[in-house]
Amino acid sequence: MEFLHQPVLLNQVIEYLNPQLGQNFIDVTIGNGGHSLEILKKIGPSGKLLAIDNDPQAIQRSQQNLAEFKNQIVWVNDNFSNLEKIVADKFKNISIHGILVDLGFCLDQIKTSGRGFSFQQDEPLDMRFNPEQQELTAQEIINRFSDQKLIEIFKDYGEERFSRRIAEQIVENRKEKEIKTSQELADLIWQVYPAKFRRRIHPATKVFQALRIQVNDEINKLIQFLPQAVEILQPQGRLAIISFHSLEDRQVKHFFKNHSDLQILTKKPIQATEEELKNNPASRSAKLRVAQKQK
């Protein structure tokens, strides 16, 4: 079994969730199933897993990768912000011992989706995780939103220092021709970016991240999800969340701190070891926070 996308902080996730024989878990961002594979090995044939993902392609990949455990898994293609409804419909009357959220971006979504998530391929600017259930696309944002709104998106969700410069050039270029593909947008950003700041990461990285977050309403979905997760957990159940963006991490940190039923198990966020960083550079910005429900 091969996973193109390496699950980040895998050992730490398993340590903190501490899955035991016969227990039941929910992975609300199943992706390729890398984390859940290890959970399934620990909970044995009597344990159950609810596998959720908003991306139908992720559901298909995880079904293939976890085929040997198919009798223990319930798969649902939906957004984790609908967790309570999903559990009521598909996982009713089952004690939940742990919930995992990995807010990272799967490498397969970049390489095989065809939806313009990456500037490394020339694809339509879509960026919807679930095209059948979502309307707003990245192409519409780039070609219809005002320069001020674009600046706001790039600053808030991408922490892009040259947001204004990029937004103004987008507005100027689209007067002549609509920007339709990931390559067109990436080339535009490259051209307006100061040369001395092009060295570390591709100049389009933060803008593409910001667009993806806006298209999929990721921060608001996370905010909606958090209280539902605590409600569904049984006492002593654990909630583990891996974030890759400061806005996401801040939401999780504040929620854990301000929820009276939660005991925080990670005083500081857990980050990748030097060894993991060497083997999986994508883990460099991953932060794991874990809390346990008290009653």
PDB file of C-alpha atoms in Angstrom:
ATOM      1  CA  MET A   1       0.000   0.000   0.000  1.00  0.00           C
ATOM      2  CA  GLU A   2       1.568   3.280  -1.105  1.00  0.00           C
ATOM      3  CA  PHE A   3       0.616   6.803  -0.092  1.00  0.00           C
ATOM      4  CA  LEU A   4       1.736   9.554  -2.455  1.00  0.00           C
ATOM      5  CA  HIS A   5       0.821  11.998   0.312  1.00  0.00           C
ATOM      6  CA  GLN A   6       2.697  11.227   3.541  1.00  0.00           C
ATOM      7  CA  PRO A   7       0.538  11.747   6.628  1.00  0.00           C
ATOM      8  CA  VAL A   8       2.116  14.458   8.749  1.00  0.00           C
ATOM      9  CA  LEU A   9       2.865  14.069  12.466  1.00  0.00           C
ATOM     10  CA  LEU A  10       1.652  10.461  12.226  1.00  0.00           C
ATOM     11  CA  ASN A  11       3.405   9.115  15.328  1.00  0.00           C
ATOM     12  CA  GLN A  12       2.323  12.091  17.415  1.00  0.00           C
ATOM     13  CA  VAL A  13      -1.304  11.790  16.286  1.00  0.00           C
ATOM     14  CA  ILE A  14      -1.406   8.105  17.246  1.00  0.00           C
ATOM     15  CA  GLU A  15       0.290   8.805  20.569  1.00  0.00           C
ATOM     16  CA  TYR A  16      -2.219  11.482  21.574  1.00  0.00           C
ATOM     17  CA  LEU A  17      -5.367   9.824  20.216  1.00  0.00           C
ATOM     18  CA  ASN A  18      -4.184   6.547  21.788  1.00  0.00           C
ATOM     19  CA  PRO A  19      -6.610   4.254  19.896  1.00  0.00           C
ATOM     20  CA  GLN A  20      -7.405   0.967  21.651  1.00  0.00           C
ATOM     21  CA  LEU A  21      -9.034  -2.308  20.628  1.00  0.00           C
ATOM     22  CA  GLY A  22     -12.754  -1.944  20.013  1.00  0.00           C
ATOM     23  CA  GLN A  23     -12.835   1.853  20.084  1.00  0.00           C
ATOM     24  CA  ASN A  24     -14.489   4.046  17.432  1.00  0.00           C
ATOM     25  CA  PHE A  25     -13.033   7.061  15.657  1.00  0.00           C
ATOM     26  CA  ILE A  26     -13.928   9.732  13.127  1.00  0.00           C
ATOM     27  CA  ASP A  27     -11.500  11.077  10.547  1.00  0.00           C
ATOM     28  CA  VAL A  28     -13.285  14.109   9.140  1.00  0.00           C
ATOM     29  CA  THR A  29     -10.641  14.782   6.460  1.00  0.00           C
ATOM     30  CA  ILE A  30      -9.811  11.237   5.370  1.00  0.00           C
ATOM     31  CA  GLY A  31      -7.695  12.253   2.362  1.00  0.00           C
ATOM     32  CA  ASN A  32      -5.652   9.225   1.320  1.00  0.00           C
ATOM     33  CA  GLY A  33      -6.304   7.531   4.660  1.00  0.00           C
ATOM     34  CA  GLY A  34      -2.733   7.541   5.979  1.00  0.00           C
ATOM     35  CA  HIS A  35      -3.612   8.489   9.566  1.00  0.00           C
ATOM     36  CA  SER A  36      -6.688   6.280   9.596  1.00  0.00           C
ATOM     37  CA  LEU A  37      -4.715   3.253   8.461  1.00  0.00           C
ATOM     38  CA  GLU A  38      -2.740   3.357  11.714  1.00  0.00           C
ATOM     39  CA  ILE A  39      -5.890   3.981  13.768  1.00  0.00           C
ATOM     40  CA  LEU A  40      -7.592   0.978  12.157  1.00  0.00           C
ATOM     41  CA  LYS A  41      -4.632  -1.249  12.979  1.00  0.00           C
ATOM     42  CA  LYS A  42      -4.952  -0.268  16.645  1.00  0.00           C
ATOM     43  CA  ILE A  43      -8.732  -0.570  17.073  1.00  0.00           C
ATOM     44  CA  GLY A  44      -8.913  -4.068  15.619  1.00  0.00           C
ATOM     45  CA  PRO A  45     -11.815  -5.721  13.798  1.00  0.00           C
ATOM     46  CA  SER A  46     -14.419  -4.665  16.364  1.00  0.00           C
ATOM     47  CA  GLY A  47     -13.590  -0.935  16.160  1.00  0.00           C
ATOM     48  CA  LYS A  48     -15.309   1.327  13.638  1.00  0.00           C
ATOM     49  CA  LEU A  49     -14.236   4.376  11.684  1.00  0.00           C
ATOM     50  CA  LEU A  50     -16.361   7.120  10.151  1.00  0.00           C
ATOM     51  CA  ALA A  51     -14.401   8.489   7.175  1.00  0.00           C
ATOM     52  CA  ILE A  52     -15.498  11.917   5.906  1.00  0.00           C
ATOM     53  CA  ASP A  53     -14.126  14.108   3.133  1.00  0.00           C
ATOM     54  CA  ASN A  54     -15.573  16.969   1.129  1.00  0.00           C
ATOM     55  CA  ASP A  55     -13.606  15.913  -1.950  1.00  0.00           C
ATOM     56  CA  PRO A  56     -15.199  12.941  -3.770  1.00  0.00           C
ATOM     57  CA  GLN A  57     -11.814  12.028  -5.251  1.00  0.00           C
ATOM     58  CA  ALA A  58     -10.381  11.711  -1.726  1.00  0.00           C
ATOM     59  CA  ILE A  59     -13.180   9.323  -0.799  1.00  0.00           C
ATOM     60  CA  GLN A  60     -12.306   7.158  -3.802  1.00  0.00           C
ATOM     61  CA  ARG A  61      -8.577   7.154  -2.992  1.00  0.00           C
ATOM     62  CA  SER A  62      -9.122   6.232   0.656  1.00  0.00           C
ATOM     63  CA  GLN A  63     -11.537   3.464  -0.316  1.00  0.00           C
ATOM     64  CA  GLN A  64      -8.806   1.940  -2.444  1.00  0.00           C
ATOM     65  CA  ASN A  65      -6.073   2.405   0.156  1.00  0.00           C
ATOM     66  CA  LEU A  66      -8.155   1.074   3.058  1.00  0.00           C
ATOM     67  CA  ALA A  67      -9.975  -1.675   1.169  1.00  0.00           C
ATOM     68  CA  GLU A  68      -8.856  -4.387   3.604  1.00  0.00           C
ATOM     69  CA  PHE A  69     -10.734  -2.574   6.408  1.00  0.00           C
ATOM     70  CA  LYS A  70     -13.881  -1.815   4.388  1.00  0.00           C
ATOM     71  CA  ASN A  71     -16.188  -3.720   6.764  1.00  0.00           C
ATOM     72  CA  GLN A  72     -15.184  -1.402   9.617  1.00  0.00           C
ATOM     73  CA  ILE A  73     -15.488   1.896   7.751  1.00  0.00           C
ATOM     74  CA  VAL A  74     -18.428   4.117   6.878  1.00  0.00           C
ATOM     75  CA  TRP A  75     -17.486   6.593   4.120  1.00  0.00           C
ATOM     76  CA  VAL A  76     -19.313   9.904   3.689  1.00  0.00           C
ATOM     77  CA  ASN A  77     -18.686  12.557   1.034  1.00  0.00           C
ATOM     78  CA  ASP A  78     -19.621  15.748   2.879  1.00  0.00           C
ATOM     79  CA  ASN A  79     -18.144  18.732   4.683  1.00  0.00           C
ATOM     80  CA  PHE A  80     -17.120  18.256   8.306  1.00  0.00           C
ATOM     81  CA  SER A  81     -19.146  21.335   9.225  1.00  0.00           C
ATOM     82  CA  ASN A  82     -22.165  19.012   8.941  1.00  0.00           C
ATOM     83  CA  LEU A  83     -20.715  16.564  11.481  1.00  0.00           C
ATOM     84  CA  GLU A  84     -23.723  16.218  13.786  1.00  0.00           C
ATOM     85  CA  LYS A  85     -26.059  15.457  10.885  1.00  0.00           C
ATOM     86  CA  ILE A  86     -23.586  13.007   9.362  1.00  0.00           C
ATOM     87  CA  VAL A  87     -23.227  11.124  12.642  1.00  0.00           C
ATOM     88  CA  ALA A  88     -27.008  11.069  13.198  1.00  0.00           C
ATOM     89  CA  ASP A  89     -27.522   9.653   9.698  1.00  0.00           C
ATOM     90  CA  LYS A  90     -24.555   7.296   9.331  1.00  0.00           C
ATOM     91  CA  PHE A  91     -22.957   6.575  12.743  1.00  0.00           C
ATOM     92  CA  LYS A  92     -25.859   6.679  15.161  1.00  0.00           C
ATOM     93  CA  ASN A  93     -25.622   5.260  18.713  1.00  0.00           C
ATOM     94  CA  ILE A  94     -21.880   4.644  18.446  1.00  0.00           C
ATOM     95  CA  SER A  95     -19.563   5.912  21.177  1.00  0.00           C
ATOM     96  CA  ILE A  96     -16.890   8.182  19.699  1.00  0.00           C
ATOM     97  CA  HIS A  97     -13.492   7.900  21.378  1.00  0.00           C
ATOM     98  CA  GLY A  98     -11.563  10.249  19.122  1.00  0.00           C
ATOM     99  CA  ILE A  99     -11.860  12.682  16.215  1.00  0.00           C
ATOM    100  CA  LEU A 100      -9.047  13.627  13.860  1.00  0.00           C
ATOM    101  CA  VAL A 101      -8.862  16.684  11.615  1.00  0.00           C
ATOM    102  CA  ASP A 102      -5.997  17.224   9.169  1.00  0.00           C
ATOM    103  CA  LEU A 103      -6.482  20.621   7.563  1.00  0.00           C
ATOM    104  CA  GLY A 104      -3.550  20.082   5.221  1.00  0.00           C
ATOM    105  CA  PHE A 105      -3.646  19.930   1.491  1.00  0.00           C
ATOM    106  CA  CYS A 106      -3.220  16.500  -0.067  1.00  0.00           C
ATOM    107  CA  LEU A 107      -0.508  16.202  -2.726  1.00  0.00           C
ATOM    108  CA  ASP A 108      -2.886  14.154  -4.869  1.00  0.00           C
ATOM    109  CA  GLN A 109      -5.267  17.120  -5.009  1.00  0.00           C
ATOM    110  CA  ILE A 110      -2.438  19.154  -6.514  1.00  0.00           C
ATOM    111  CA  LYS A 111      -1.283  16.526  -8.997  1.00  0.00           C
ATOM    112  CA  THR A 112      -4.449  14.817 -10.180  1.00  0.00           C
ATOM    113  CA  SER A 113      -7.531  16.944  -9.478  1.00  0.00           C
ATOM    114  CA  GLY A 114      -7.463  19.065 -12.637  1.00  0.00           C
ATOM    115  CA  ARG A 115      -9.025  21.917 -10.644  1.00  0.00           C
ATOM    116  CA  GLY A 116      -6.213  24.446 -10.597  1.00  0.00           C
ATOM    117  CA  PHE A 117      -5.084  24.033  -7.000  1.00  0.00           C
ATOM    118  CA  SER A 118      -1.451  24.381  -8.039  1.00  0.00           C
ATOM    119  CA  PHE A 119       0.582  26.771 -10.151  1.00  0.00           C
ATOM    120  CA  GLN A 120       2.706  23.768 -11.210  1.00  0.00           C
ATOM    121  CA  GLN A 121       0.108  22.699 -13.790  1.00  0.00           C
ATOM    122  CA  ASP A 122      -1.926  24.696 -16.273  1.00  0.00           C
ATOM    123  CA  GLU A 123      -5.525  23.973 -15.274  1.00  0.00           C
ATOM    124  CA  PRO A 124      -8.841  25.839 -15.022  1.00  0.00           C
ATOM    125  CA  LEU A 125      -9.017  28.110 -11.965  1.00  0.00           C
ATOM    126  CA  ASP A 126     -11.640  26.151 -10.060  1.00  0.00           C
ATOM    127  CA  MET A 127     -10.301  25.136  -6.594  1.00  0.00           C
ATOM    128  CA  ARG A 128     -13.599  23.724  -5.321  1.00  0.00           C
ATOM    129  CA  PHE A 129     -13.173  20.623  -3.183  1.00  0.00           C
ATOM    130  CA  ASN A 130     -16.644  19.479  -4.194  1.00  0.00           C
ATOM    131  CA  PRO A 131     -17.710  20.954  -7.546  1.00  0.00           C
ATOM    132  CA  GLU A 132     -21.145  19.338  -7.347  1.00  0.00           C
ATOM    133  CA  GLN A 133     -22.044  21.080  -4.095  1.00  0.00           C
ATOM    134  CA  GLN A 134     -20.223  24.421  -4.478  1.00  0.00           C
ATOM    135  CA  GLU A 135     -20.764  27.293  -6.906  1.00  0.00           C
ATOM    136  CA  LEU A 136     -18.052  29.891  -6.292  1.00  0.00           C
ATOM    137  CA  THR A 137     -14.800  29.238  -8.188  1.00  0.00           C
ATOM    138  CA  ALA A 138     -11.365  30.834  -8.025  1.00  0.00           C
ATOM    139  CA  GLN A 139     -11.853  32.074 -11.586  1.00  0.00           C
ATOM    140  CA  GLU A 140     -14.930  34.025 -10.539  1.00  0.00           C
ATOM    141  CA  ILE A 141     -13.085  35.546  -7.579  1.00  0.00           C
ATOM    142  CA  ILE A 142     -10.123  36.603  -9.721  1.00  0.00           C
ATOM    143  CA  ASN A 143     -12.252  38.077 -12.503  1.00  0.00           C
ATOM    144  CA  ARG A 144     -15.240  39.527 -10.613  1.00  0.00           C
ATOM    145  CA  PHE A 145     -14.123  40.630  -7.129  1.00  0.00           C
ATOM    146  CA  SER A 146     -12.976  44.217  -6.563  1.00  0.00           C
ATOM    147  CA  ASP A 147      -9.323  45.031  -5.990  1.00  0.00           C
ATOM    148  CA  GLN A 148     -10.065  45.832  -2.342  1.00  0.00           C
ATOM    149  CA  LYS A 149     -11.748  42.473  -1.805  1.00  0.00           C
ATOM    150  CA  LEU A 150      -8.837  40.675  -3.479  1.00  0.00           C
ATOM    151  CA  ILE A 151      -6.372  42.538  -1.247  1.00  0.00           C
ATOM    152  CA  GLU A 152      -8.371  41.470   1.791  1.00  0.00           C
ATOM    153  CA  ILE A 153      -8.438  37.804   0.726  1.00  0.00           C
ATOM    154  CA  PHE A 154      -4.711  37.691  -0.089  1.00  0.00           C
ATOM    155  CA  LYS A 155      -3.793  39.408   3.205  1.00  0.00           C
ATOM    156  CA  ASP A 156      -6.141  37.553   5.533  1.00  0.00           C
ATOM    157  CA  TYR A 157      -5.883  34.046   4.101  1.00  0.00           C
ATOM    158  CA  GLY A 158      -2.453  34.146   2.473  1.00  0.00           C
ATOM    159  CA  GLU A 159      -0.589  36.654   4.654  1.00  0.00           C
ATOM    160  CA  GLU A 160       0.800  37.955   1.370  1.00  0.00           C
ATOM    161  CA  ARG A 161       2.900  41.084   1.838  1.00  0.00           C
ATOM    162  CA  PHE A 162       2.422  42.234  -1.769  1.00  0.00           C
ATOM    163  CA  SER A 163      -1.355  41.789  -1.798  1.00  0.00           C
ATOM    164  CA  ARG A 164      -2.070  45.262  -3.129  1.00  0.00           C
ATOM    165  CA  ARG A 165       0.444  45.059  -5.946  1.00  0.00           C
ATOM    166  CA  ILE A 166      -0.878  41.655  -7.049  1.00  0.00           C
ATOM    167  CA  ALA A 167      -4.549  42.640  -6.789  1.00  0.00           C
ATOM    168  CA  GLU A 168      -4.055  45.838  -8.787  1.00  0.00           C
ATOM    169  CA  GLN A 169      -2.254  43.947 -11.568  1.00  0.00           C
ATOM    170  CA  ILE A 170      -5.016  41.332 -11.685  1.00  0.00           C
ATOM    171  CA  VAL A 171      -7.638  44.030 -12.104  1.00  0.00           C
ATOM    172  CA  GLU A 172      -5.552  45.706 -14.818  1.00  0.00           C
ATOM    173  CA  ASN A 173      -4.954  42.482 -16.758  1.00  0.00           C
ATOM    174  CA  ARG A 174      -8.535  41.279 -16.674  1.00  0.00           C
ATOM    175  CA  LYS A 175      -9.687  44.462 -18.433  1.00  0.00           C
ATOM    176  CA  GLU A 176      -8.063  43.074 -21.568  1.00  0.00           C
ATOM    177  CA  LYS A 177      -8.630  39.352 -21.068  1.00  0.00           C
ATOM    178  CA  GLU A 178     -10.247  37.122 -18.435  1.00  0.00           C
ATOM    179  CA  ILE A 179      -7.758  35.150 -16.324  1.00  0.00           C
ATOM    180  CA  LYS A 180      -8.864  31.543 -16.688  1.00  0.00           C
ATOM    181  CA  THR A 181      -6.045  29.185 -15.734  1.00  0.00           C
ATOM    182  CA  SER A 182      -3.648  28.543 -12.882  1.00  0.00           C
ATOM    183  CA  GLN A 183      -0.645  29.169 -15.127  1.00  0.00           C
ATOM    184  CA  GLU A 184      -1.947  32.555 -16.277  1.00  0.00           C
ATOM    185  CA  LEU A 185      -2.419  33.661 -12.672  1.00  0.00           C
ATOM    186  CA  ALA A 186       0.949  32.285 -11.538  1.00  0.00           C
ATOM    187  CA  ASP A 187       2.760  34.043 -14.404  1.00  0.00           C
ATOM    188  CA  LEU A 188       1.061  37.327 -13.564  1.00  0.00           C
ATOM    189  CA  ILE A 189       2.097  37.094  -9.911  1.00  0.00           C
ATOM    190  CA  TRP A 190       5.666  36.177 -10.854  1.00  0.00           C
ATOM    191  CA  GLN A 191       5.975  39.201 -13.116  1.00  0.00           C
ATOM    192  CA  VAL A 192       4.826  41.737 -10.503  1.00  0.00           C
ATOM    193  CA  TYR A 193       6.714  40.177  -7.569  1.00  0.00           C
ATOM    194  CA  PRO A 194       9.988  41.865  -6.565  1.00  0.00           C
ATOM    195  CA  ALA A 195      12.859  39.715  -7.824  1.00  0.00           C
ATOM    196  CA  LYS A 196      14.677  39.545  -4.479  1.00  0.00           C
ATOM    197  CA  PHE A 197      11.624  37.893  -2.863  1.00  0.00           C
ATOM    198  CA  ARG A 198      11.248  35.132  -5.478  1.00  0.00           C
ATOM    199  CA  ARG A 199      13.920  32.865  -4.067  1.00  0.00           C
ATOM    200  CA  ARG A 200      12.469  31.019  -1.082  1.00  0.00           C
ATOM    201  CA  ILE A 201       9.040  29.906  -2.272  1.00  0.00           C
ATOM    202  CA  HIS A 202       7.187  30.532  -5.522  1.00  0.00           C
ATOM    203  CA  PRO A 203       5.564  33.993  -5.361  1.00  0.00           C
ATOM    204  CA  ALA A 204       2.147  32.497  -6.200  1.00  0.00           C
ATOM    205  CA  THR A 205       2.117  30.112  -3.209  1.00  0.00           C
ATOM    206  CA  LYS A 206       0.314  32.346  -0.727  1.00  0.00           C
ATOM    207  CA  VAL A 207      -2.204  33.707  -3.226  1.00  0.00           C
ATOM    208  CA  PHE A 208      -3.183  30.182  -4.299  1.00  0.00           C
ATOM    209  CA  GLN A 209      -3.584  29.201  -0.653  1.00  0.00           C
ATOM    210  CA  ALA A 210      -5.755  32.249   0.005  1.00  0.00           C
ATOM    211  CA  LEU A 211      -7.980  31.547  -2.991  1.00  0.00           C
ATOM    212  CA  ARG A 212      -8.477  27.913  -1.940  1.00  0.00           C
ATOM    213  CA  ILE A 213      -9.468  28.973   1.582  1.00  0.00           C
ATOM    214  CA  GLN A 214     -11.905  31.582   0.227  1.00  0.00           C
ATOM    215  CA  VAL A 215     -13.463  29.275  -2.374  1.00  0.00           C
ATOM    216  CA  ASN A 216     -14.088  26.518   0.173  1.00  0.00           C
ATOM    217  CA  ASP A 217     -14.953  28.844   3.082  1.00  0.00           C
ATOM    218  CA  GLU A 218     -12.468  26.860   5.157  1.00  0.00           C
ATOM    219  CA  ILE A 219     -12.195  29.090   8.238  1.00  0.00           C
ATOM    220  CA  ASN A 220     -15.960  29.377   8.739  1.00  0.00           C
ATOM    221  CA  LYS A 221     -16.390  25.633   8.198  1.00  0.00           C
ATOM    222  CA  LEU A 222     -13.806  24.995  10.911  1.00  0.00           C
ATOM    223  CA  ILE A 223     -15.576  27.366  13.301  1.00  0.00           C
ATOM    224  CA  GLN A 224     -18.886  25.566  12.672  1.00  0.00           C
ATOM    225  CA  PHE A 225     -17.286  22.156  13.154  1.00  0.00           C
ATOM    226  CA  LEU A 226     -15.505  22.635  16.496  1.00  0.00           C
ATOM    227  CA  PRO A 227     -18.483  22.717  18.914  1.00  0.00           C
ATOM    228  CA  GLN A 228     -20.103  19.809  17.076  1.00  0.00           C
ATOM    229  CA  ALA A 229     -16.987  17.696  17.570  1.00  0.00           C
ATOM    230  CA  VAL A 230     -17.008  18.254  21.336  1.00  0.00           C
ATOM    231  CA  GLU A 231     -20.721  17.481  21.536  1.00  0.00           C
ATOM    232  CA  ILE A 232     -20.264  14.165  19.718  1.00  0.00           C
ATOM    233  CA  LEU A 233     -17.252  12.930  21.691  1.00  0.00           C
ATOM    234  CA  GLN A 234     -17.902  10.710  24.683  1.00  0.00           C
ATOM    235  CA  PRO A 235     -16.314  11.746  28.028  1.00  0.00           C
ATOM    236  CA  GLN A 236     -12.506  11.296  27.891  1.00  0.00           C
ATOM    237  CA  GLY A 237     -12.703  11.284  24.097  1.00  0.00           C
ATOM    238  CA  ARG A 238     -10.001  13.237  22.301  1.00  0.00           C
ATOM    239  CA  LEU A 239     -10.032  15.799  19.516  1.00  0.00           C
ATOM    240  CA  ALA A 240      -6.814  16.128  17.489  1.00  0.00           C
ATOM    241  CA  ILE A 241      -6.443  18.922  14.931  1.00  0.00           C
ATOM    242  CA  ILE A 242      -3.542  19.497  12.544  1.00  0.00           C
ATOM    243  CA  SER A 243      -3.477  22.989  11.050  1.00  0.00           C
ATOM    244  CA  PHE A 244      -1.121  24.560   8.514  1.00  0.00           C
ATOM    245  CA  HIS A 245      -2.192  28.183   8.605  1.00  0.00           C
ATOM    246  CA  SER A 246      -1.943  30.681  11.454  1.00  0.00           C
ATOM    247  CA  LEU A 247      -5.629  31.639  11.129  1.00  0.00           C
ATOM    248  CA  GLU A 248      -6.701  28.002  11.516  1.00  0.00           C
ATOM    249  CA  ASP A 249      -4.341  27.392  14.406  1.00  0.00           C
ATOM    250  CA  ARG A 250      -5.565  30.531  16.165  1.00  0.00           C
ATOM    251  CA  GLN A 251      -9.187  29.402  15.892  1.00  0.00           C
ATOM    252  CA  VAL A 252      -8.343  25.989  17.347  1.00  0.00           C
ATOM    253  CA  LYS A 253      -6.200  27.450  20.134  1.00  0.00           C
ATOM    254  CA  HIS A 254      -8.893  29.892  21.245  1.00  0.00           C
ATOM    255  CA  PHE A 255     -11.658  27.306  21.038  1.00  0.00           C
ATOM    256  CA  PHE A 256      -9.745  24.807  23.164  1.00  0.00           C
ATOM    257  CA  LYS A 257      -8.830  27.490  25.695  1.00  0.00           C
ATOM    258  CA  ASN A 258     -12.363  28.846  26.061  1.00  0.00           C
ATOM    259  CA  HIS A 259     -14.370  25.602  26.119  1.00  0.00           C
ATOM    260  CA  SER A 260     -15.143  24.582  29.692  1.00  0.00           C
ATOM    261  CA  ASP A 261     -15.501  20.871  28.858  1.00  0.00           C
ATOM    262  CA  LEU A 262     -12.046  20.539  27.309  1.00  0.00           C
ATOM    263  CA  GLN A 263      -8.719  19.737  28.919  1.00  0.00           C
ATOM    264  CA  ILE A 264      -5.835  20.811  26.692  1.00  0.00           C
ATOM    265  CA  LEU A 265      -3.257  18.032  26.317  1.00  0.00           C
ATOM    266  CA  THR A 266      -0.772  20.018  24.223  1.00  0.00           C
ATOM    267  CA  LYS A 267       0.367  23.151  26.067  1.00  0.00           C
ATOM    268  CA  LYS A 268       2.189  24.174  22.913  1.00  0.00           C
ATOM    269  CA  PRO A 269       1.376  22.898  19.430  1.00  0.00           C
ATOM    270  CA  ILE A 270       3.261  19.755  18.441  1.00  0.00           C
ATOM    271  CA  GLN A 271       5.456  20.233  15.385  1.00  0.00           C
ATOM    272  CA  ALA A 272       7.475  17.959  13.125  1.00  0.00           C
ATOM    273  CA  THR A 273      10.821  16.574  14.254  1.00  0.00           C
ATOM    274  CA  GLU A 274      13.994  17.266  12.296  1.00  0.00           C
ATOM    275  CA  GLU A 275      13.825  13.731  10.909  1.00  0.00           C
ATOM    276  CA  GLU A 276      10.277  14.209   9.611  1.00  0.00           C
ATOM    277  CA  LEU A 277      11.180  17.567   8.094  1.00  0.00           C
ATOM    278  CA  LYS A 278      13.958  15.876   6.115  1.00  0.00           C
ATOM    279  CA  ASN A 279      11.664  13.110   4.870  1.00  0.00           C
ATOM    280  CA  ASN A 280       8.558  15.250   4.372  1.00  0.00           C
ATOM    281  CA  PRO A 281       9.211  18.995   3.848  1.00  0.00           C
ATOM    282  CA  ALA A 282       5.431  19.578   3.614  1.00  0.00           C
ATOM    283  CA  SER A 283       5.260  19.049   7.385  1.00  0.00           C
ATOM    284  CA  ARG A 284       7.214  22.244   8.133  1.00  0.00           C
ATOM    285  CA  SER A 285       4.139  24.354   8.908  1.00  0.00           C
ATOM    286  CA  ALA A 286       2.022  21.611  10.524  1.00  0.00           C
ATOM    287  CA  LYS A 287       0.828  22.199  14.085  1.00  0.00           C
ATOM    288  CA  LEU A 288      -1.008  19.583  16.139  1.00  0.00           C
ATOM    289  CA  ARG A 289      -3.251  20.533  19.053  1.00  0.00           C
ATOM    290  CA  VAL A 290      -5.125  17.955  21.111  1.00  0.00           C
ATOM    291  CA  ALA A 291      -7.815  18.299  23.784  1.00  0.00           C
ATOM    292  CA  GLN A 292      -9.783  15.797  25.842  1.00  0.00           C
ATOM    293  CA  LYS A 293     -13.449  16.079  26.717  1.00  0.00           C
ATOM    294  CA  GLN A 294     -14.013  16.018  30.460  1.00  0.00           C
ATOM    295  CA  LYS A 295     -17.733  15.296  30.843  1.00  0.00           C
TER     296      LYS A 295
END
